[in-house]
Short mmCIF file of C-alpha atoms in Angstrom, two decimals:
data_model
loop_
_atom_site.label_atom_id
_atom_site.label_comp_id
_atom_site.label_asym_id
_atom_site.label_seq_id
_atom_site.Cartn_x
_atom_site.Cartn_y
_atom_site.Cartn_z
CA UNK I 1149 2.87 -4.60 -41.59
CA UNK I 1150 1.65 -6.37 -38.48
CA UNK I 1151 3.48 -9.73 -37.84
CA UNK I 1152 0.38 -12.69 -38.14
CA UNK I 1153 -0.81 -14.73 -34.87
CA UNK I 1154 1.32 -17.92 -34.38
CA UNK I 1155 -0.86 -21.04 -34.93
CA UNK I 1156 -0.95 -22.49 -31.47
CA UNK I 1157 0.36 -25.85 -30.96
CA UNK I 1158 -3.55 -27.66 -30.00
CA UNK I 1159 -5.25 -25.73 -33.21
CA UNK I 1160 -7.37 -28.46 -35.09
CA UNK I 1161 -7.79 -30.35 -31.78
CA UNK I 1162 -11.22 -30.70 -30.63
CA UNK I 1163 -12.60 -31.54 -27.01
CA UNK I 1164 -15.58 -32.41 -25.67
CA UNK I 1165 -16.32 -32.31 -22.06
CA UNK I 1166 -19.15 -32.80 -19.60
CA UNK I 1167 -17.23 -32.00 -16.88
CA UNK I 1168 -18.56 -29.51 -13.90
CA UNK I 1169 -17.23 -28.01 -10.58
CA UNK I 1170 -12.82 -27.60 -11.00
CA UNK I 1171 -11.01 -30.01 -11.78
CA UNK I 1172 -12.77 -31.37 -15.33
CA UNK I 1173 -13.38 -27.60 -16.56
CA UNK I 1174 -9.71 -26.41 -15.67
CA UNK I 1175 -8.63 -29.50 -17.33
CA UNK I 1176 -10.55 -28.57 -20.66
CA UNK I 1177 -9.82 -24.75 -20.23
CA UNK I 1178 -5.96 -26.13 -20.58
CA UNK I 1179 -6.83 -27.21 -23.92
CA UNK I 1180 -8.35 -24.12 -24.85
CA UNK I 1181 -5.69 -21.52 -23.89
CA UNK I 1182 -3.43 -23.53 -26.43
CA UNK I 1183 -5.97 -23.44 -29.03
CA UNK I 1184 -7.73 -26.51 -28.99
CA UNK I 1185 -11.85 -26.26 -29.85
CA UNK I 1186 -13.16 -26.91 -26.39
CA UNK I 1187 -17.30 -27.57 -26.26
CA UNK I 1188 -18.97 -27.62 -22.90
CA UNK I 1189 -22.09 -29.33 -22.79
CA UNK I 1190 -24.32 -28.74 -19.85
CA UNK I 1191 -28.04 -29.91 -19.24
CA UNK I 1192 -30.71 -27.30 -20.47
CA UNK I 1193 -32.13 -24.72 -18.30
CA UNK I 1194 -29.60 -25.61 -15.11
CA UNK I 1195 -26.36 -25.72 -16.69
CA UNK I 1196 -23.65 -26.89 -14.10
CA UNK I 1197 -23.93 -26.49 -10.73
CA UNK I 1198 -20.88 -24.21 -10.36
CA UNK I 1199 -22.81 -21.96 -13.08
CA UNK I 1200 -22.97 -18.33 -12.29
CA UNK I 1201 -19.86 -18.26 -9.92
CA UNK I 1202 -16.30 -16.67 -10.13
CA UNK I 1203 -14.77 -20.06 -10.20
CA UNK I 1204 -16.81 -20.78 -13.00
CA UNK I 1205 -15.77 -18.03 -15.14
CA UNK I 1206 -12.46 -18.64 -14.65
CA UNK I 1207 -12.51 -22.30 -14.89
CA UNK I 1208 -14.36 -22.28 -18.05
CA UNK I 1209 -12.80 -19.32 -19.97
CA UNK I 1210 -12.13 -19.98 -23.72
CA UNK I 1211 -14.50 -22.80 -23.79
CA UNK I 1212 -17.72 -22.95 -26.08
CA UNK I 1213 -20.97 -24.08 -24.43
CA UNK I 1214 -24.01 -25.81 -25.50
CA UNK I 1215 -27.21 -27.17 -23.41
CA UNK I 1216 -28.21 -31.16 -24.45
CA UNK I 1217 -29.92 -33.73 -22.20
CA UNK I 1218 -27.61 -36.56 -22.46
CA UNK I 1219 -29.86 -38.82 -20.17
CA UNK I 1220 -32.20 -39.37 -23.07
CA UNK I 1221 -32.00 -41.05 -25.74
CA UNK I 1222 -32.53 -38.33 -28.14
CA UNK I 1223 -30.17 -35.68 -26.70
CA UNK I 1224 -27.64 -39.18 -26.54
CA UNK I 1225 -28.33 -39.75 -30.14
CA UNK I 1226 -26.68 -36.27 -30.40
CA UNK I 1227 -24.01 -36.56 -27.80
CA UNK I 1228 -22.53 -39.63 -30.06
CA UNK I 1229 -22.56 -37.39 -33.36
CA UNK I 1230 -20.13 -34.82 -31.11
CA UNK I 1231 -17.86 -37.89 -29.65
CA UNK I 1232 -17.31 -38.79 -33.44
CA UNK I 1233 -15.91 -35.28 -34.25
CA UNK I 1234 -14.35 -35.13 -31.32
CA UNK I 1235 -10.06 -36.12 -30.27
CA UNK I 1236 -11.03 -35.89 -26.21
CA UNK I 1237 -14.00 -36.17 -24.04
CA UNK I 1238 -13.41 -34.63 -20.42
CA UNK I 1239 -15.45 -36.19 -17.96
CA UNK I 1240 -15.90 -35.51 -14.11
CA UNK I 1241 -19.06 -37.78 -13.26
CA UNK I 1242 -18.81 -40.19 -11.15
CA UNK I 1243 -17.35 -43.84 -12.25
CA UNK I 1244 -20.34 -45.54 -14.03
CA UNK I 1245 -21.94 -42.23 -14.91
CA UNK I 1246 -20.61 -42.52 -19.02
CA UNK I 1247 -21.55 -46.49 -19.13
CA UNK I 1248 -25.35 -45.46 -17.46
CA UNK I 1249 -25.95 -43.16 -19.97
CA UNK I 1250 -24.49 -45.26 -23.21
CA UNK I 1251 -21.38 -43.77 -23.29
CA UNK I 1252 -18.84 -46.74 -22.54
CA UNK I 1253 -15.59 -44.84 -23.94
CA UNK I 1254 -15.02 -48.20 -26.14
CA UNK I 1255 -18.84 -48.07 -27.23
CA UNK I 1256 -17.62 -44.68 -28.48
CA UNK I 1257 -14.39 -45.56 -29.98
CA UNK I 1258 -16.65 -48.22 -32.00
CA UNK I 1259 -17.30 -45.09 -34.23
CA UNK I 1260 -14.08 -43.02 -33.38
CA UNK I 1261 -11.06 -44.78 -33.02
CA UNK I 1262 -8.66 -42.21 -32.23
CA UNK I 1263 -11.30 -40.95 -29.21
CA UNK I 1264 -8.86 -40.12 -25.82
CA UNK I 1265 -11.20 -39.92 -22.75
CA UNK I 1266 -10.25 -37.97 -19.85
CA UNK I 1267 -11.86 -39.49 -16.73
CA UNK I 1268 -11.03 -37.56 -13.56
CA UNK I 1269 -13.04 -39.04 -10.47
CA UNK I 1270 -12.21 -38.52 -6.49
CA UNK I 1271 -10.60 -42.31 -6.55
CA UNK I 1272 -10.00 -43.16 -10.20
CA UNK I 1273 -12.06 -45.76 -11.74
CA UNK I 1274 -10.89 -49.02 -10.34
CA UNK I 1275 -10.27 -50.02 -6.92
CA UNK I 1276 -12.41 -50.98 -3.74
CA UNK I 1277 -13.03 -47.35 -3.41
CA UNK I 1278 -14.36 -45.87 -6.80
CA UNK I 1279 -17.60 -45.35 -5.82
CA UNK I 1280 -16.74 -43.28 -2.73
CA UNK I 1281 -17.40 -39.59 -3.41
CA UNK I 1282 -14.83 -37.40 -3.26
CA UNK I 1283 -13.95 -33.86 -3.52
CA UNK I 1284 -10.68 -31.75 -3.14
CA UNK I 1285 -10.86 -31.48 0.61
CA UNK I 1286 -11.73 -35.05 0.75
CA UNK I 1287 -8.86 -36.16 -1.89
CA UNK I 1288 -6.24 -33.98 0.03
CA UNK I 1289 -6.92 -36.01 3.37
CA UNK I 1290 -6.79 -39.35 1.46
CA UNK I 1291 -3.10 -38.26 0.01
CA UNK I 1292 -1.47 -37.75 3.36
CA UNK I 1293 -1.08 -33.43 2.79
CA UNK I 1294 -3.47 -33.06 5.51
CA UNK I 1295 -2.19 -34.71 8.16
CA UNK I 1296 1.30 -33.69 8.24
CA UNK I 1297 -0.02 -29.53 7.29
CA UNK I 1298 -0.33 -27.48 10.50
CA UNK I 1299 1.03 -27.91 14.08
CA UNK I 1300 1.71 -30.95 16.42
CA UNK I 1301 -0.65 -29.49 19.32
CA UNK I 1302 -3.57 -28.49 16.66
CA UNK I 1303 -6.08 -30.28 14.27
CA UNK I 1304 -4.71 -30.83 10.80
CA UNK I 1305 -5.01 -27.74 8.76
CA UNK I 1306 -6.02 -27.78 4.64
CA UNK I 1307 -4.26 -25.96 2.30
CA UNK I 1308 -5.67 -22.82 1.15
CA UNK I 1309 -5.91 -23.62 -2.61
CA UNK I 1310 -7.50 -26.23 -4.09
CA UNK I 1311 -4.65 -28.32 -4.50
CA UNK I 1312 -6.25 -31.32 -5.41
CA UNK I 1313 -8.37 -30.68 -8.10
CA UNK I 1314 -6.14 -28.02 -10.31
CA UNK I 1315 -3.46 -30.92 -9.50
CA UNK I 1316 -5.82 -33.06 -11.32
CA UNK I 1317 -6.94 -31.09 -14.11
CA UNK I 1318 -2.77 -30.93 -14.97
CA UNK I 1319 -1.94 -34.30 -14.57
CA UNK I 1320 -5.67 -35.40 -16.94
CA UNK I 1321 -4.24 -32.85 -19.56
CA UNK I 1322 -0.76 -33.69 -19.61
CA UNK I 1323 -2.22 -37.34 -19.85
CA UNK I 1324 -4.37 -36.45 -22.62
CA UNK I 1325 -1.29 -35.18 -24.33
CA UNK I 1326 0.34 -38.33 -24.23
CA UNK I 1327 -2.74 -40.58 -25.37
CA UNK I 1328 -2.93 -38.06 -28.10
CA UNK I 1329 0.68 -38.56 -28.94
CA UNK I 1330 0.33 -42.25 -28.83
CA UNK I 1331 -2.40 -42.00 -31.08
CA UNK I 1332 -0.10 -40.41 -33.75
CA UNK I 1333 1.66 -43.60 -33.30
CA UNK I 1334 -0.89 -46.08 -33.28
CA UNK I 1335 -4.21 -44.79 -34.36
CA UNK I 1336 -5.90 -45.86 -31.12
CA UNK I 1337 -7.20 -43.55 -28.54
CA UNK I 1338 -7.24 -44.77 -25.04
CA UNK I 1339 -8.82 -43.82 -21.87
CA UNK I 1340 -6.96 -41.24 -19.36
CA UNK I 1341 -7.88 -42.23 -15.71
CA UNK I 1342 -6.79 -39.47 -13.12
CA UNK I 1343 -7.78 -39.92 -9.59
CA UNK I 1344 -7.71 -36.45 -7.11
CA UNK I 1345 -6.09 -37.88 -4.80
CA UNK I 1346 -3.50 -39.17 -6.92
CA UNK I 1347 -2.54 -35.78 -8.06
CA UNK I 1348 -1.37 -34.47 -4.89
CA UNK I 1349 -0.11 -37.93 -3.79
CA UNK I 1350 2.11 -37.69 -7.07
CA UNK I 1351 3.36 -34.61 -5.13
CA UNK I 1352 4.10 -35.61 -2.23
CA UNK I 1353 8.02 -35.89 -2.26
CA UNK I 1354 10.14 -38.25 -0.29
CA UNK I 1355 7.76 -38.76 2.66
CA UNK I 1356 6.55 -42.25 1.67
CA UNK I 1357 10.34 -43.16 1.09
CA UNK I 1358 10.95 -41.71 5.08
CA UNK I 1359 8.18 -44.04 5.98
CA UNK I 1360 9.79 -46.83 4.65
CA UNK I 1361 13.19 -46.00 5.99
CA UNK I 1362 12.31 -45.18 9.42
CA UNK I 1363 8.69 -46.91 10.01
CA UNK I 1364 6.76 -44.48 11.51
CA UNK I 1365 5.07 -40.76 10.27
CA UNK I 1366 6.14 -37.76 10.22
CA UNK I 1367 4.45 -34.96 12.79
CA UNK I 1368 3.31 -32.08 12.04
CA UNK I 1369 5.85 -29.50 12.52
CA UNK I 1370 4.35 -26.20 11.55
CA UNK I 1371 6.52 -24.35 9.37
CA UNK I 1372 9.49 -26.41 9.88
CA UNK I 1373 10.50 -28.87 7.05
CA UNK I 1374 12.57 -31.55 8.79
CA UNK I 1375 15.93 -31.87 7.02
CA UNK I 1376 15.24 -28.79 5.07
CA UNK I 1377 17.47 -25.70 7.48
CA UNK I 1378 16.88 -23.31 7.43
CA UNK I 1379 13.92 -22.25 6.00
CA UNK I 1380 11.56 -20.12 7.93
CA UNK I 1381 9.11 -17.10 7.80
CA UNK I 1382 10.28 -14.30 10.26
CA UNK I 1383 8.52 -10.85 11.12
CA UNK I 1384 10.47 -7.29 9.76
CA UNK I 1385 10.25 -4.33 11.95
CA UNK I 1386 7.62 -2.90 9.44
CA UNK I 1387 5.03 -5.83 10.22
CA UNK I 1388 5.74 -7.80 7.53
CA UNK I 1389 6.25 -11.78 7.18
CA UNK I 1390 9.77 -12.89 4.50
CA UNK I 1391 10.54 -16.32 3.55
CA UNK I 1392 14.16 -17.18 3.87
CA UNK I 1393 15.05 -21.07 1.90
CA UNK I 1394 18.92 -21.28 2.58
CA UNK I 1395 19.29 -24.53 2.10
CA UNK I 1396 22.08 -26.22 0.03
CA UNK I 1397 25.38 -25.40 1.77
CA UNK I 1398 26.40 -22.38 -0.46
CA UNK I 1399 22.63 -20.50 0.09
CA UNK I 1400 23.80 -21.01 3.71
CA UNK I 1401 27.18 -19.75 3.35
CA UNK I 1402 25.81 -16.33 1.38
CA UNK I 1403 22.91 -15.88 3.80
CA UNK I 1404 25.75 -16.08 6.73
CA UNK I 1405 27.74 -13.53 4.78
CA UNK I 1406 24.39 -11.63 3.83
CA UNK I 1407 23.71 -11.06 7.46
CA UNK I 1408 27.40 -9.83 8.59
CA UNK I 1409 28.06 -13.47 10.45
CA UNK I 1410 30.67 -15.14 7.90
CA UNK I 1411 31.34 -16.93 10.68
CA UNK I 1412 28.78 -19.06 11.48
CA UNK I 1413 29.35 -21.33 8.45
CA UNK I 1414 32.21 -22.60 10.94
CA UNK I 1415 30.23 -22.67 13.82
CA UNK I 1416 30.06 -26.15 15.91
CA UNK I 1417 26.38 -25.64 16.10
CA UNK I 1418 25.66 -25.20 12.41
CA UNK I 1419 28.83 -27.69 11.12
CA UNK I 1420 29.06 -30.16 9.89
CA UNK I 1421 25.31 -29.81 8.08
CA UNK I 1422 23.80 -32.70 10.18
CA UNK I 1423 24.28 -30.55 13.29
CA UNK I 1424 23.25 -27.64 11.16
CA UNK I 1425 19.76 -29.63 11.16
CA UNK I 1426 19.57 -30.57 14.83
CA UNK I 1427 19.99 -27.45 15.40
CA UNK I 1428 17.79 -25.62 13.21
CA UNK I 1429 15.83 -23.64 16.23
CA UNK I 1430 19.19 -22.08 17.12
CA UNK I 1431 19.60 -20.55 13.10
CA UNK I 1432 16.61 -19.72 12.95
CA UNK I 1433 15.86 -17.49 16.50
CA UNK I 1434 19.47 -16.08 14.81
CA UNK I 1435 17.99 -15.05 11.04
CA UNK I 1436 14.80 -13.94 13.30
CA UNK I 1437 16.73 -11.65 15.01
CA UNK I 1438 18.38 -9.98 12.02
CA UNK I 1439 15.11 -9.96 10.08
CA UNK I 1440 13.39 -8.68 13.14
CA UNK I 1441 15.65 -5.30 13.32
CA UNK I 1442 15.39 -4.23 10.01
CA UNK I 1443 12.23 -2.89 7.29
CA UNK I 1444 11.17 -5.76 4.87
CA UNK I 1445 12.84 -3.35 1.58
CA UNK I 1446 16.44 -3.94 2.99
CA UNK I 1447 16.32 -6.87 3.88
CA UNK I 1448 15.01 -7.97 0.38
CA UNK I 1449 17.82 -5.80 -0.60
CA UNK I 1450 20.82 -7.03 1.16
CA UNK I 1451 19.32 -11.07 0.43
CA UNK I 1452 19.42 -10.26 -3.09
CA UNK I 1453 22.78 -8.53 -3.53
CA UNK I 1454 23.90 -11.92 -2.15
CA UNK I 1455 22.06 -13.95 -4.15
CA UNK I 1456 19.95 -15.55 -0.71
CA UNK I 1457 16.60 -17.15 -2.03
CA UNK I 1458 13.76 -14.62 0.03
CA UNK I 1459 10.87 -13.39 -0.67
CA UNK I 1460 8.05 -11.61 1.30
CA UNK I 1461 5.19 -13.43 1.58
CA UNK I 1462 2.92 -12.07 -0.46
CA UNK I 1463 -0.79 -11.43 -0.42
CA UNK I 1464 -3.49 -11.03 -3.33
CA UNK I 1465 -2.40 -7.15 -3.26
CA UNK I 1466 1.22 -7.52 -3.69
CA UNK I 1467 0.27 -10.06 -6.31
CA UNK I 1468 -1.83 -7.44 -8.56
CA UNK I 1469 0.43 -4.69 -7.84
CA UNK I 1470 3.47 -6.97 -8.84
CA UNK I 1471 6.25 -5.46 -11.66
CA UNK I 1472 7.30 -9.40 -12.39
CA UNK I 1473 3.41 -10.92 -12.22
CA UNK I 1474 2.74 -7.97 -14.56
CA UNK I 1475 5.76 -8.34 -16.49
CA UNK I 1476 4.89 -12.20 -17.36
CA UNK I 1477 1.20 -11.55 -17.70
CA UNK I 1478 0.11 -13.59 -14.29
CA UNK I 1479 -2.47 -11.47 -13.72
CA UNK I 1480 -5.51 -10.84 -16.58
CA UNK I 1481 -8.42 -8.99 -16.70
CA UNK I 1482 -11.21 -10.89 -18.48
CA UNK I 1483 -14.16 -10.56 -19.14
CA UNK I 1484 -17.02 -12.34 -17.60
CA UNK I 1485 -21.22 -12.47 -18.18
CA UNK I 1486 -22.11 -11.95 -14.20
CA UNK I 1487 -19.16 -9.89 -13.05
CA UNK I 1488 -17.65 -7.49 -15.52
CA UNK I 1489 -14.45 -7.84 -15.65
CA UNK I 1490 -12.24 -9.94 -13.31
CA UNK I 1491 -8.83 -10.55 -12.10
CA UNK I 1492 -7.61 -13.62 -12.94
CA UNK I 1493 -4.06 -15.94 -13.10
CA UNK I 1494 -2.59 -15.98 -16.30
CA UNK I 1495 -1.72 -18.70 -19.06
CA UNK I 1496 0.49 -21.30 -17.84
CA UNK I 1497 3.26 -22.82 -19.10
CA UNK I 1498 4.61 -19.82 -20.95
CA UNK I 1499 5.95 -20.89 -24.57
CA UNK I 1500 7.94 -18.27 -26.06
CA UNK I 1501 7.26 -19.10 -30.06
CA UNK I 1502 3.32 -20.20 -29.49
CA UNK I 1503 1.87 -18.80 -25.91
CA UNK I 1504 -1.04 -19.28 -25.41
CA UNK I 1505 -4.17 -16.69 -24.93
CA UNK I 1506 -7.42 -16.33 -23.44
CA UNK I 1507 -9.30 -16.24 -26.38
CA UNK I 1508 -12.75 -15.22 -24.70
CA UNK I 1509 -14.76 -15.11 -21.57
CA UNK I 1510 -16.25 -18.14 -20.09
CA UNK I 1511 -19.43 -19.22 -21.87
CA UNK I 1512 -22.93 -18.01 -21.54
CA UNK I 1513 -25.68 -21.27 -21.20
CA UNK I 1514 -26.20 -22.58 -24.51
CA UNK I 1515 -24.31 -19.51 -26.43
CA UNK I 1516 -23.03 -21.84 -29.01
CA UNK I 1517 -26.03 -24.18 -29.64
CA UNK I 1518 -26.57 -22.79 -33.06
CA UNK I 1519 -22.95 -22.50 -33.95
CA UNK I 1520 -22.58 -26.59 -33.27
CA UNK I 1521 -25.22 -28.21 -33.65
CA UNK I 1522 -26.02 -26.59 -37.48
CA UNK I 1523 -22.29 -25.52 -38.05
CA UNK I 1524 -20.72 -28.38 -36.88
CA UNK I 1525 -23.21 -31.57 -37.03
CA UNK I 1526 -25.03 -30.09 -39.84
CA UNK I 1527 -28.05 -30.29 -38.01
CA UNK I 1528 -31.18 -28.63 -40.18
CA UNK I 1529 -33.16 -25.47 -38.52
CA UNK I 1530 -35.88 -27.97 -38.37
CA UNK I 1531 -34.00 -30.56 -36.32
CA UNK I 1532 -32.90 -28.33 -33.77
CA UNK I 1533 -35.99 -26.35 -33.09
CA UNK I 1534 -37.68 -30.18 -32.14
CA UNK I 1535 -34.94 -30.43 -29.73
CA UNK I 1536 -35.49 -27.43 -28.21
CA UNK I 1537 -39.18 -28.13 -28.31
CA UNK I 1538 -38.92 -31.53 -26.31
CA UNK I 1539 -36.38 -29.95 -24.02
CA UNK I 1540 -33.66 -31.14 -25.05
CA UNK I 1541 -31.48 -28.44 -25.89
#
């Protein structure tokens, strides 16, 4: 007797989304992992821009797709039958795009109440700078990651993920969560504004509260965190790079024990912790050393037998050929229309009573015009066939 799929927690939820690129289709692929009815809807013929890349069948995986030309009045005659079957809309344009084409989210919630519109835009809808374009690289400079990431005698230096707009498209889903849990309380859908630069601002730590304390920026610093000692990448004596993060006072006290130096947990240089800080060159040339005369396997050994937080730092092929990646299913093969199959992260959060799945690859252009627009609007073979016949669809 096989045990029956758990219903996942976003079953019965629909979204909409006309979102493109990252950050509005990761958003919406969110949705879809936990079960939530997730419609793309791209202009005919084109689809998205992004269409026909790996990003885009990985961004959109799970998600449902149909082709409608929401500039015209026709195609937005249509677009306002989905909004009113619809709990979210997921947009990416930018700010003004949904009023210029008759889609004001309260114009919409004159028909749906309970509508919850995601709006994710390079500087949010409001402000002196909403009409600025923006883009991850662009967001990430605006937030301040930029300019303290690399060295103090080298240009700034991006991150090499796209920090900024995966940072959105979780903070616009956890966001549509909570409209959609307000609107169990009041009825009312609201609008979800999430800026990309506000994502990775939201990240950003204590460095504003430094600011304020001390007046002035921080430099860069390379790989040193100021304040956080020691934590530092050093070179094993088989060519490979391992992260050592030592830093609350017992990490430090096993790592000194770790590396046969009990000792230095005494040492003038290293106590009490503030001198442990000035000094954080002198730790680290020692932990260099150590690291430096030994093979990467035992010294991952010996830092784990003393429970020392390390960890080698790891490239895509230690990633796919990982026992704990595999073991927590971080790294799927799916399916995809232009590549075969492809390697790609797993489902995140993992929920241990109703995880969520990949249910299917990312959508062909238009594969689901039939199975919306005469399943779900009830549209007549007629009806649809005009549409396609005046381009619409």
């Amino acid at each position: 007797m096989t045990t029956p799929e758990p219903i996942l927690p976003l079953t019965g939820i629909r979204v909409i989304t006309t979102g493109q690129i990252l950050a509005a289709p990761f958003c919406s692929t969110l949705f879809a992992e936990f079960g939530a009815e997730v419609i793309k809807i791209e202009p005919p013929v084109t689809g998205e821009s992004n269409r026909g890349s790996v990003s885009f069948a990985q961004d959109n995986r799970g998600q449902k797709a149909i082709t409608l030309d929401i500039t015209r009045p026709e195609g937005a005659a249509v677009f306002r039958r989905l909004a009113d079957r619809a709990d979210v809309l997921v947009d990416n344009n930018r700010p003004g795009a949904l009023e210029k084409w008759g889609f004001a989210p309260d114009t919409l919630r004159e028909t749906n109440p309970g509508l919850v519109t995601v709006r994710i835009s390079g500087y949010g809808q409001t402000g002196p700078y909403k009409d600025r374009a923006g883009f991850d690289r662009v967001a990430l400079a605006f937030a301040g990651i930029t300019g303290l990431t690399g060295y103090p005698d080298r240009p700034p230096v991006r991150p090499a993920y796209f920090v900024a707009d995966y940072g959105a498209g979780m903070f616009a889903a956890f966001g549509a969560m909570l409209a959609l849990r307000a609107r169990d309380q009041t009825g009312k859908g609201q609008d979800v504004d999430m800026a990309l630069y506000e994502a990775v601002w939201r990240m950003s730590g204590t460095h504003i509260a430094s600011y304020g304390l001390q007046g002035k920026d921080r430099e860069r610093s390379g790989n040193y965190m100021p304040g956080v000692v020691p934590a530092e990448q050093f070179e094993t004596s088989d060519g490979h790079f391992l992260v050592i993060n030592a830093t609350t006072p017992r990490a430090f006290s096993k790592l000194c024990e770790a590396i046969g130096q009990p000792e230095l947990v005494h040492d003038p240089r290293f106590a009490p912790r503030t001198n442990l800080m000035q000094n954080h060159a002198a730790i680290h040339a020692i932990l260099g050393e150590w690291v430096g005369q030994r093979p990467l396997a035992e010294c991952q050994a010996t830092l784990d037998q003393f429970g020392v937080p390390a960890t080698k730092v790891y490239l895509m092929e230690d990633i796919v050929g990982d026992p704990h990646f595999a073991d927590r299913h971080q790294v799927l093969s799916v399916e995809s229309a232009d590549y075969g199959h492809l390697l790609q992260p797993g489902v995140v959060p993992v929920l241990t009573a109703t995880p969520g799945r990949v249910a299917h690859r990312a959508p062909l252009l238009g594969e689901h015009n039939e199975e919306i627009l005469l399943g779900l609007l009830g549209m007549q073979p007629a009806e649809l066939e005009g549409l396609k016949a005046k381009g619409l669809v």
